[in-house]
Amino acid sequence: MTSPHHPIQIQEVSLQSIAQEFGTPVYVYDGEKIVNQIKSLQAAFATVPLKIKYATKALSNISILKLVKKTGEGIDAVSIEEVRIGMLAGFEASEIMYTPSGVNFKEVQEAVELGVMVNLDSISLMEDFGALYGGTVAACIRINPHIMAGGNAKISVGHSQSKFGISIQQLPEILDVVEKYKIKIVGLHIHTGSDILDAEVFLKGGNVLFEAAMSFPDLKFLDFGGGFKVAYKAGDPATDMEEVGTKVSAAFNEFCEKYGRKLELWIEPGKFLVSESGYLIVEATVVKNTPQLTFVGVDSGLNHLIRPMMYDAFHDVYNLSNPAGEPKPYHVVGYICETDTLAKDRMLASVSKGDLLVFKNAGAYGISMSSNYNSRLRPAEVLIWEGKAHLIRKREEFEDLIKNQVVIAI
Ligand code: PLP
């Protein structure tokens, strides 16, 4: 018996059995869901030469990356460490796009030495890059399209006040630097933000790219970034990928005619690929009644899932142990010494100490944004693939926490 909204099993593996075998808290991912999301994007953009560059930052476990690799797609990496993790997962350098944000030039050099394409995100970086490599190393340019879009201010990154990319208004300057060093620009990139619902935003971004592209004769691709919204609860709107795919592809094909050559269309989804695949299973450690409220304390907190605190994100949560219990209102809170309310004022099937609760949409920016705050350990990760549960990251142990500390004699 599996409710589509509150699953008790994934690919016929029961979530209870995962908690029993691997303990709690534990992140669980449905590999099939990730592959299906990729397939749905491939179908939505079937009329263009599409390349998906999965945004590694969303969930960077090597086994998850191997799954993406198996589908024939590539990755976007935002740090040299993500580049290296991608290579460990089996990606060729040519399948990795490196999109740094104001990093030390040494990191850029390292990426170039590995053979990875760099997405240049400032005029200053273009200068350094051009001075060292001239026209010998192909590169991409991250344009800031001056578009305000995204679920909230923290994830709106393509507007005029954002630190990301090079302002589209600075195009003449960009062209001067390209000309000065004869830099070979093979791609233009935008990433406007996350949780973007409206197809028109992607079209608007596309128009900025199409116009700018006419000044770059050597292009091989245009990269539209990520930012597709998924549903966080029943009835929550999600980006209509069929609509985005159809409209953006049509505009892109029209642009290619004008450009005179067929280019590749790249996208960099993070959340869309992995958010809904992930579940965080926790245990209720205390049920605390106050004169006003009932809190459920769990063996996790903002150290494992920071999105509710960082972005006011809504993560649906349900009681796995007592699904038929009488619904009651709860605040689900973490064990961190901060106000880490993971789920506020939610109706949950009556919770008792020891019950397992499951947070949904935990695949994207869950473990990848986790920390050791309060000197707590990170949870284990389990991938369900081909009907079996596979441990893909061991739970941290106390030794992991202190291994880099250097204790001096005092
Ligand atoms: N590409 C870049 C450059 C990003 O910074 C991000 C995330 O912020 C993404 C793609 C993926 O965004 P999302 O997970 O919203 O699809």
CSV table of C-alpha atoms and ligand atoms in Angstrom, one decimal:
chain,number,residue,atom,x,y,z
A,1,MET,CA,0.0,0.0,0.0
A,2,THR,CA,1.7,3.2,-1.2
A,3,SER,CA,0.0,6.6,-1.2
A,4,PRO,CA,1.4,8.7,-4.1
A,5,HIS,CA,1.7,11.6,-1.7
A,6,HIS,CA,3.1,9.8,1.3
A,7,PRO,CA,5.0,6.8,0.1
A,8,ILE,CA,5.8,4.0,2.6
A,9,GLN,CA,8.0,2.3,0.0
A,10,ILE,CA,10.1,3.2,-3.0
A,11,GLN,CA,10.5,0.7,-5.8
A,12,GLU,CA,9.0,-1.8,-3.3
A,13,VAL,CA,11.7,-1.2,-0.7
A,14,SER,CA,10.0,-0.1,2.5
A,15,LEU,CA,11.2,3.1,4.1
A,16,GLN,CA,10.7,1.5,7.5
A,17,SER,CA,13.2,-1.2,6.6
A,18,ILE,CA,15.7,1.4,5.4
A,19,ALA,CA,15.5,3.2,8.8
A,20,GLN,CA,15.9,-0.1,10.5
A,21,GLU,CA,18.9,-1.2,8.5
A,22,PHE,CA,20.7,2.1,8.2
A,23,GLY,CA,19.4,4.0,11.3
A,24,THR,CA,18.1,7.6,11.4
A,25,PRO,CA,18.5,10.3,10.3
A,26,VAL,CA,19.0,9.0,6.8
A,27,TYR,CA,18.6,10.5,3.3
A,28,VAL,CA,17.0,8.1,0.8
A,29,TYR,CA,16.9,8.7,-3.0
A,30,ASP,CA,14.8,7.1,-5.6
A,31,GLY,CA,17.2,6.6,-8.6
A,32,GLU,CA,14.4,5.8,-10.9
A,33,LYS,CA,12.8,9.1,-10.3
A,34,ILE,CA,16.0,10.9,-11.2
A,35,VAL,CA,16.3,9.0,-14.5
A,36,ASN,CA,12.6,9.7,-15.3
A,37,GLN,CA,13.1,13.4,-14.7
A,38,ILE,CA,16.0,13.4,-17.1
A,39,LYS,CA,13.9,11.5,-19.7
A,40,SER,CA,11.1,14.0,-19.3
A,41,LEU,CA,13.5,16.9,-20.1
A,42,GLN,CA,14.9,15.0,-23.1
A,43,ALA,CA,11.3,14.5,-24.3
A,44,ALA,CA,10.4,18.2,-23.7
A,45,PHE,CA,13.3,19.4,-25.8
A,46,ALA,CA,13.2,16.7,-28.4
A,47,THR,CA,13.3,19.1,-31.4
A,48,VAL,CA,16.7,20.6,-30.4
A,49,PRO,CA,20.2,19.2,-29.8
A,50,LEU,CA,19.8,19.2,-26.0
A,51,LYS,CA,22.5,18.7,-23.5
A,52,ILE,CA,21.7,18.5,-19.8
A,53,LYS,CA,24.4,19.6,-17.4
A,54,TYR,CA,23.1,18.5,-14.0
A,55,ALA,CA,23.8,21.1,-11.4
A,56,THR,CA,26.1,19.1,-9.1
A,57,LYS,CA,25.6,21.5,-6.2
A,58,ALA,CA,22.1,20.2,-5.6
A,59,LEU,CA,23.3,16.7,-4.7
A,60,SER,CA,26.9,15.7,-5.3
A,61,ASN,CA,27.1,12.1,-4.1
A,62,ILE,CA,29.3,10.2,-6.6
A,63,SER,CA,26.7,7.4,-7.0
A,64,ILE,CA,24.1,10.0,-7.9
A,65,LEU,CA,26.5,11.5,-10.5
A,66,LYS,CA,27.2,8.0,-11.9
A,67,LEU,CA,23.4,7.6,-12.4
A,68,VAL,CA,23.4,10.9,-14.3
A,69,LYS,CA,26.4,9.8,-16.3
A,70,LYS,CA,24.5,6.5,-17.2
A,71,THR,CA,21.8,8.6,-18.9
A,72,GLY,CA,24.5,10.1,-21.2
A,73,GLU,CA,24.2,13.6,-19.8
A,74,GLY,CA,26.9,15.9,-18.3
A,75,ILE,CA,27.3,18.1,-15.3
A,76,ASP,CA,27.8,21.7,-14.2
A,77,ALA,CA,30.2,22.2,-11.4
A,78,VAL,CA,30.6,25.4,-9.3
A,79,SER,CA,33.8,24.5,-7.5
A,80,ILE,CA,37.0,22.7,-8.5
A,81,GLU,CA,36.0,20.1,-5.9
A,82,GLU,CA,32.8,19.5,-7.8
A,83,VAL,CA,34.8,19.1,-11.0
A,84,ARG,CA,37.0,16.5,-9.3
A,85,ILE,CA,34.0,14.7,-7.8
A,86,GLY,CA,32.5,14.6,-11.3
A,87,MET,CA,35.6,13.1,-12.7
A,88,LEU,CA,35.6,10.5,-10.0
A,89,ALA,CA,32.1,9.6,-11.1
A,90,GLY,CA,33.4,9.0,-14.6
A,91,PHE,CA,32.6,12.1,-16.4
A,92,GLU,CA,35.0,13.1,-19.2
A,93,ALA,CA,36.4,16.6,-18.8
A,94,SER,CA,34.5,17.5,-22.0
A,95,GLU,CA,31.2,16.6,-20.3
A,96,ILE,CA,31.8,19.1,-17.4
A,97,MET,CA,31.1,22.8,-17.4
A,98,TYR,CA,32.8,24.7,-14.6
A,99,THR,CA,30.8,27.8,-13.5
A,100,PRO,CA,32.9,29.5,-10.9
A,101,SER,CA,31.7,32.6,-9.0
A,102,GLY,CA,34.6,35.0,-8.2
A,103,VAL,CA,37.1,32.2,-7.4
A,104,ASN,CA,40.9,32.4,-7.2
A,105,PHE,CA,42.4,32.2,-10.7
A,106,LYS,CA,44.4,29.2,-9.6
A,107,GLU,CA,41.2,27.2,-9.5
A,108,VAL,CA,40.4,28.3,-13.1
A,109,GLN,CA,43.8,27.2,-14.2
A,110,GLU,CA,43.3,23.8,-12.5
A,111,ALA,CA,40.1,23.3,-14.4
A,112,VAL,CA,41.7,24.3,-17.7
A,113,GLU,CA,44.6,21.9,-17.0
A,114,LEU,CA,42.0,19.1,-16.4
A,115,GLY,CA,40.5,20.0,-19.8
A,116,VAL,CA,37.2,21.4,-18.4
A,117,MET,CA,35.3,24.3,-20.0
A,118,VAL,CA,35.2,27.4,-17.9
A,119,ASN,CA,32.3,29.8,-17.7
A,120,LEU,CA,33.8,33.3,-17.3
A,121,ASP,CA,31.8,35.3,-14.8
A,122,SER,CA,33.6,38.7,-14.7
A,123,ILE,CA,35.5,41.0,-16.9
A,124,SER,CA,38.5,40.7,-14.6
A,125,LEU,CA,38.5,36.9,-15.0
A,126,MET,CA,38.2,37.4,-18.8
A,127,GLU,CA,41.3,39.5,-18.7
A,128,ASP,CA,43.3,37.0,-16.7
A,129,PHE,CA,42.0,34.1,-18.9
A,130,GLY,CA,42.8,36.0,-22.1
A,131,ALA,CA,46.2,37.1,-21.0
A,132,LEU,CA,47.2,33.5,-20.1
A,133,TYR,CA,45.5,31.5,-22.8
A,134,GLY,CA,44.7,33.9,-25.6
A,135,GLY,CA,42.7,32.0,-28.2
A,136,THR,CA,44.1,28.5,-27.3
A,137,VAL,CA,41.4,27.5,-24.7
A,138,ALA,CA,37.7,27.7,-25.6
A,139,ALA,CA,35.5,29.2,-23.0
A,140,CYS,CA,31.9,30.3,-22.2
A,141,ILE,CA,30.7,33.6,-20.8
A,142,ARG,CA,28.1,33.9,-18.0
A,143,ILE,CA,25.8,36.8,-18.9
A,144,ASN,CA,23.7,38.5,-16.3
A,145,PRO,CA,20.5,39.1,-18.2
A,146,HIS,CA,19.0,41.7,-15.8
A,147,ILE,CA,15.9,39.5,-15.2
A,148,MET,CA,14.3,39.4,-11.8
A,149,ALA,CA,12.9,35.9,-11.4
A,150,GLY,CA,13.0,33.1,-8.8
A,151,GLY,CA,11.1,31.8,-5.8
A,152,ASN,CA,12.6,34.3,-3.4
A,153,ALA,CA,15.3,37.0,-3.2
A,154,LYS,CA,18.1,34.6,-2.1
A,155,ILE,CA,17.6,32.4,-5.2
A,156,SER,CA,17.1,35.3,-7.7
A,157,VAL,CA,20.5,35.6,-9.3
A,158,GLY,CA,20.0,37.1,-12.7
A,159,HIS,CA,19.0,40.6,-11.8
A,160,SER,CA,21.0,43.9,-12.1
A,161,GLN,CA,22.0,43.9,-8.4
A,162,SER,CA,23.2,40.3,-8.4
A,163,LYS,CA,26.9,39.3,-8.1
A,164,PHE,CA,26.5,36.6,-10.8
A,165,GLY,CA,27.7,36.9,-14.4
A,166,ILE,CA,28.6,39.9,-16.5
A,167,SER,CA,25.9,42.5,-17.0
A,168,ILE,CA,24.4,42.3,-20.5
A,169,GLN,CA,24.9,46.1,-20.5
A,170,GLN,CA,28.6,45.5,-20.5
A,171,LEU,CA,28.5,43.6,-23.8
A,172,PRO,CA,30.7,46.2,-25.5
A,173,GLU,CA,33.4,45.7,-22.8
A,174,ILE,CA,33.1,41.9,-23.1
A,175,LEU,CA,33.6,42.2,-26.8
A,176,ASP,CA,36.6,44.4,-26.4
A,177,VAL,CA,38.3,41.9,-24.1
A,178,VAL,CA,37.5,39.0,-26.4
A,179,GLU,CA,39.0,41.0,-29.3
A,180,LYS,CA,42.0,42.1,-27.3
A,181,TYR,CA,43.1,38.5,-26.5
A,182,LYS,CA,41.3,36.7,-29.3
A,183,ILE,CA,39.5,34.5,-26.7
A,184,LYS,CA,37.6,31.7,-28.4
A,185,ILE,CA,34.0,32.0,-27.0
A,186,VAL,CA,32.0,28.9,-27.8
A,187,GLY,CA,29.1,29.3,-25.4
A,188,LEU,CA,27.0,31.9,-23.7
A,189,HIS,CA,25.3,31.2,-20.4
A,190,ILE,CA,22.6,32.6,-18.2
A,191,HIS,CA,21.1,31.3,-14.9
A,192,THR,CA,18.3,33.5,-13.7
A,193,GLY,CA,17.3,31.8,-10.5
A,194,SER,CA,15.6,28.9,-8.9
A,195,ASP,CA,11.9,27.9,-8.6
A,196,ILE,CA,11.0,29.7,-11.8
A,197,LEU,CA,7.4,28.8,-12.8
A,198,ASP,CA,6.8,30.8,-15.9
A,199,ALA,CA,7.9,29.7,-19.4
A,200,GLU,CA,8.1,33.4,-20.4
A,201,VAL,CA,11.1,33.9,-18.1
A,202,PHE,CA,13.1,31.3,-20.0
A,203,LEU,CA,12.0,32.9,-23.2
A,204,LYS,CA,13.0,36.3,-22.0
A,205,GLY,CA,16.4,35.0,-21.0
A,206,GLY,CA,16.6,33.3,-24.4
A,207,ASN,CA,16.1,36.6,-26.1
A,208,VAL,CA,19.0,38.1,-24.2
A,209,LEU,CA,21.2,35.2,-25.3
A,210,PHE,CA,20.0,35.2,-28.9
A,211,GLU,CA,20.7,38.9,-29.3
A,212,ALA,CA,24.1,38.7,-27.6
A,213,ALA,CA,25.0,35.6,-29.6
A,214,MET,CA,25.0,37.5,-32.9
A,215,SER,CA,28.3,39.1,-31.8
A,216,PHE,CA,30.0,35.7,-31.2
A,217,PRO,CA,30.8,33.9,-34.4
A,218,ASP,CA,32.3,30.7,-32.9
A,219,LEU,CA,29.5,29.6,-30.7
A,220,LYS,CA,28.7,25.9,-30.2
A,221,PHE,CA,26.0,26.2,-27.5
A,222,LEU,CA,23.7,28.5,-25.6
A,223,ASP,CA,23.2,27.5,-21.9
A,224,PHE,CA,19.8,28.5,-20.4
A,225,GLY,CA,20.8,27.5,-16.8
A,226,GLY,CA,18.5,25.7,-14.4
A,227,GLY,CA,15.8,26.9,-12.1
A,228,PHE,CA,12.8,24.7,-13.0
A,229,LYS,CA,10.3,24.6,-10.1
A,230,VAL,CA,9.0,21.3,-8.7
A,231,ALA,CA,5.9,20.7,-6.5
A,232,TYR,CA,6.6,20.8,-2.7
A,233,LYS,CA,3.1,19.6,-1.7
A,234,ALA,CA,0.0,18.3,-3.3
A,235,GLY,CA,-1.5,20.9,-5.7
A,236,ASP,CA,1.7,23.0,-5.7
A,237,PRO,CA,2.4,24.3,-9.2
A,238,ALA,CA,5.5,23.1,-11.0
A,239,THR,CA,7.1,24.4,-14.1
A,240,ASP,CA,5.3,23.0,-17.1
A,241,MET,CA,8.4,21.5,-18.8
A,242,GLU,CA,6.5,20.6,-21.9
A,243,GLU,CA,5.5,24.2,-22.4
A,244,VAL,CA,9.0,25.5,-21.6
A,245,GLY,CA,10.5,22.8,-23.9
A,246,THR,CA,8.2,23.6,-26.8
A,247,LYS,CA,8.4,27.4,-26.6
A,248,VAL,CA,12.1,27.6,-25.9
A,249,SER,CA,13.0,25.1,-28.6
A,250,ALA,CA,10.9,26.9,-31.2
A,251,ALA,CA,12.5,30.2,-30.4
A,252,PHE,CA,16.0,28.5,-30.3
A,253,ASN,CA,15.4,26.8,-33.7
A,254,GLU,CA,14.3,30.2,-35.2
A,255,PHE,CA,17.4,31.8,-33.7
A,256,CYS,CA,19.7,29.1,-35.2
A,257,GLU,CA,18.3,29.9,-38.6
A,258,LYS,CA,19.2,33.5,-38.1
A,259,TYR,CA,22.6,32.6,-36.7
A,260,GLY,CA,23.3,30.4,-39.7
A,261,ARG,CA,24.3,27.3,-37.8
A,262,LYS,CA,22.6,24.7,-35.6
A,263,LEU,CA,23.9,25.1,-32.0
A,264,GLU,CA,23.4,22.9,-29.0
A,265,LEU,CA,20.9,24.0,-26.3
A,266,TRP,CA,22.2,23.4,-22.8
A,267,ILE,CA,20.2,23.4,-19.5
A,268,GLU,CA,21.5,23.0,-16.0
A,269,PRO,CA,18.7,21.6,-13.8
A,270,GLY,CA,19.5,20.8,-10.2
A,271,LYS,CA,16.3,20.7,-8.2
A,272,PHE,CA,14.2,19.4,-11.1
A,273,LEU,CA,16.3,16.2,-11.3
A,274,VAL,CA,16.8,15.4,-7.7
A,275,SER,CA,14.4,17.3,-5.3
A,276,GLU,CA,11.5,14.9,-5.4
A,277,SER,CA,13.7,11.8,-5.5
A,278,GLY,CA,14.9,12.5,-1.9
A,279,TYR,CA,13.4,11.7,1.5
A,280,LEU,CA,14.9,12.5,4.9
A,281,ILE,CA,13.8,9.9,7.5
A,282,VAL,CA,14.1,11.1,11.1
A,283,GLU,CA,12.9,9.8,14.4
A,284,ALA,CA,10.6,11.7,16.8
A,285,THR,CA,12.7,12.0,20.0
A,286,VAL,CA,10.2,14.0,22.0
A,287,VAL,CA,6.6,15.1,21.9
A,288,LYS,CA,6.4,18.3,23.9
A,289,ASN,CA,3.1,19.9,24.8
A,290,THR,CA,3.1,23.5,25.9
A,291,PRO,CA,0.0,25.5,26.9
A,292,GLN,CA,-0.1,26.8,23.2
A,293,LEU,CA,1.5,24.2,21.0
A,294,THR,CA,2.7,20.7,20.5
A,295,PHE,CA,6.3,20.3,19.3
A,296,VAL,CA,7.7,17.2,17.9
A,297,GLY,CA,11.5,17.1,18.4
A,298,VAL,CA,13.4,15.0,15.9
A,299,ASP,CA,17.0,13.6,15.7
A,300,SER,CA,17.9,16.0,13.0
A,301,GLY,CA,17.8,19.8,12.4
A,302,LEU,CA,19.1,22.7,10.3
A,303,ASN,CA,22.5,20.9,10.2
A,304,HIS,CA,20.9,18.3,7.9
A,305,LEU,CA,18.1,20.3,6.2
A,306,ILE,CA,18.7,24.0,6.2
A,307,ARG,CA,16.2,25.0,3.4
A,308,PRO,CA,13.3,25.8,5.8
A,309,MET,CA,15.5,28.2,7.7
A,310,MET,CA,17.5,29.5,4.7
A,311,TYR,CA,14.8,30.0,2.2
A,312,ASP,CA,11.6,29.6,4.2
A,313,ALA,CA,11.1,26.5,2.1
A,314,PHE,CA,8.1,24.2,2.7
A,315,HIS,CA,9.0,20.5,3.1
A,316,ASP,CA,6.0,18.2,3.4
A,317,VAL,CA,6.4,15.8,6.3
A,318,TYR,CA,4.4,12.7,7.3
A,319,ASN,CA,4.3,10.1,10.0
A,320,LEU,CA,5.6,6.9,8.5
A,321,SER,CA,5.0,4.8,11.7
A,322,ASN,CA,1.4,5.7,12.3
A,323,PRO,CA,-0.2,6.8,9.0
A,324,ALA,CA,-3.7,6.1,10.1
A,325,GLY,CA,-3.4,8.1,13.4
A,326,GLU,CA,-5.7,11.0,14.2
A,327,PRO,CA,-4.4,14.2,12.5
A,328,LYS,CA,-3.2,16.8,15.0
A,329,PRO,CA,-1.3,20.1,14.6
A,330,TYR,CA,2.5,20.0,15.3
A,331,HIS,CA,5.6,22.1,15.0
A,332,VAL,CA,8.4,19.8,13.9
A,333,VAL,CA,11.6,21.1,15.3
A,334,GLY,CA,15.2,20.0,15.2
A,335,TYR,CA,17.7,19.2,18.0
A,336,ILE,CA,20.0,22.1,17.2
A,337,CYS,CA,20.5,24.9,19.7
A,338,GLU,CA,18.8,27.4,17.4
A,339,THR,CA,15.2,27.8,16.4
A,340,ASP,CA,15.3,25.2,13.7
A,341,THR,CA,11.6,24.7,12.9
A,342,LEU,CA,11.6,22.2,10.0
A,343,ALA,CA,7.9,22.2,9.6
A,344,LYS,CA,5.5,24.8,11.2
A,345,ASP,CA,2.0,24.2,12.2
A,346,ARG,CA,1.4,20.9,10.2
A,347,MET,CA,-1.4,18.4,10.6
A,348,LEU,CA,0.4,15.0,11.2
A,349,ALA,CA,-1.1,11.7,12.0
A,350,SER,CA,-0.8,11.5,15.8
A,351,VAL,CA,2.9,11.3,16.7
A,352,SER,CA,4.5,9.4,19.6
A,353,LYS,CA,8.1,9.3,20.7
A,354,GLY,CA,10.0,6.9,18.5
A,355,ASP,CA,7.8,7.3,15.4
A,356,LEU,CA,9.6,7.8,12.1
A,357,LEU,CA,8.8,11.0,10.2
A,358,VAL,CA,9.6,11.6,6.6
A,359,PHE,CA,10.5,14.9,5.0
A,360,LYS,CA,9.9,15.1,1.3
A,361,ASN,CA,11.7,17.0,-1.5
A,362,ALA,CA,14.9,16.4,0.4
A,363,GLY,CA,17.0,15.4,-2.6
A,364,ALA,CA,18.1,18.9,-3.7
A,365,TYR,CA,20.1,21.1,-1.4
A,366,GLY,CA,19.6,18.8,1.5
A,367,ILE,CA,22.8,16.9,2.3
A,368,SER,CA,24.7,19.1,0.0
A,369,MET,CA,24.0,22.1,2.2
A,370,SER,CA,24.5,20.1,5.5
A,371,SER,CA,27.0,21.0,8.2
A,372,ASN,CA,28.5,19.8,11.5
A,373,TYR,CA,26.9,22.7,13.4
A,374,ASN,CA,26.5,21.9,17.1
A,375,SER,CA,29.2,19.3,16.5
A,376,ARG,CA,26.6,17.0,15.1
A,377,LEU,CA,27.3,14.2,12.6
A,378,ARG,CA,26.0,14.1,9.0
A,379,PRO,CA,23.5,11.3,8.2
A,380,ALA,CA,23.9,8.3,5.9
A,381,GLU,CA,22.7,8.4,2.3
A,382,VAL,CA,20.9,5.5,0.6
A,383,LEU,CA,20.1,5.1,-3.1
A,384,ILE,CA,17.3,2.9,-4.2
A,385,TRP,CA,18.3,1.5,-7.5
A,386,GLU,CA,16.9,-1.5,-9.4
A,387,GLY,CA,14.7,-2.4,-6.4
A,388,LYS,CA,17.5,-2.5,-3.9
A,389,ALA,CA,18.7,-0.2,-1.2
A,390,HIS,CA,22.4,0.8,-1.5
A,391,LEU,CA,24.4,2.7,1.1
A,392,ILE,CA,26.0,5.5,-0.8
A,393,ARG,CA,27.4,7.5,2.1
A,394,LYS,CA,28.2,6.2,5.6
A,395,ARG,CA,26.9,8.0,8.6
A,396,GLU,CA,29.6,10.2,10.0
A,397,GLU,CA,31.3,9.1,13.2
A,398,PHE,CA,32.8,11.1,16.0
A,399,GLU,CA,36.3,10.6,14.6
A,400,ASP,CA,35.2,12.3,11.3
A,401,LEU,CA,34.3,15.3,13.3
A,402,ILE,CA,37.6,15.8,15.0
A,403,LYS,CA,40.0,14.3,12.5
A,404,ASN,CA,41.3,17.6,11.2
A,405,GLN,CA,41.6,19.3,14.5
A,406,VAL,CA,45.2,19.9,15.7
A,407,VAL,CA,45.2,19.8,19.5
A,408,ILE,CA,48.0,21.9,20.8
A,409,ALA,CA,49.7,21.6,24.2
A,410,ILE,CA,48.3,24.3,26.5
B,1,PLP,N1,23.2,26.5,-12.7
B,1,PLP,C1,23.8,27.4,-11.8
B,1,PLP,C2,24.9,28.2,-12.3
B,1,PLP,C3,23.3,27.5,-10.5
B,1,PLP,O1,23.9,28.3,-9.7
B,1,PLP,C4,22.2,26.7,-10.1
B,1,PLP,C5,21.7,26.8,-8.7
B,1,PLP,O2,21.6,27.8,-8.1
B,1,PLP,C6,21.7,25.8,-11.0
B,1,PLP,C7,22.2,25.7,-12.3
B,1,PLP,C8,20.5,24.9,-10.6
B,1,PLP,O3,19.4,25.5,-10.2
B,1,PLP,P1,18.1,24.7,-9.8
B,1,PLP,O4,18.5,23.7,-8.8
B,1,PLP,O5,17.1,25.7,-9.3
B,1,PLP,O6,17.7,24.0,-11.1
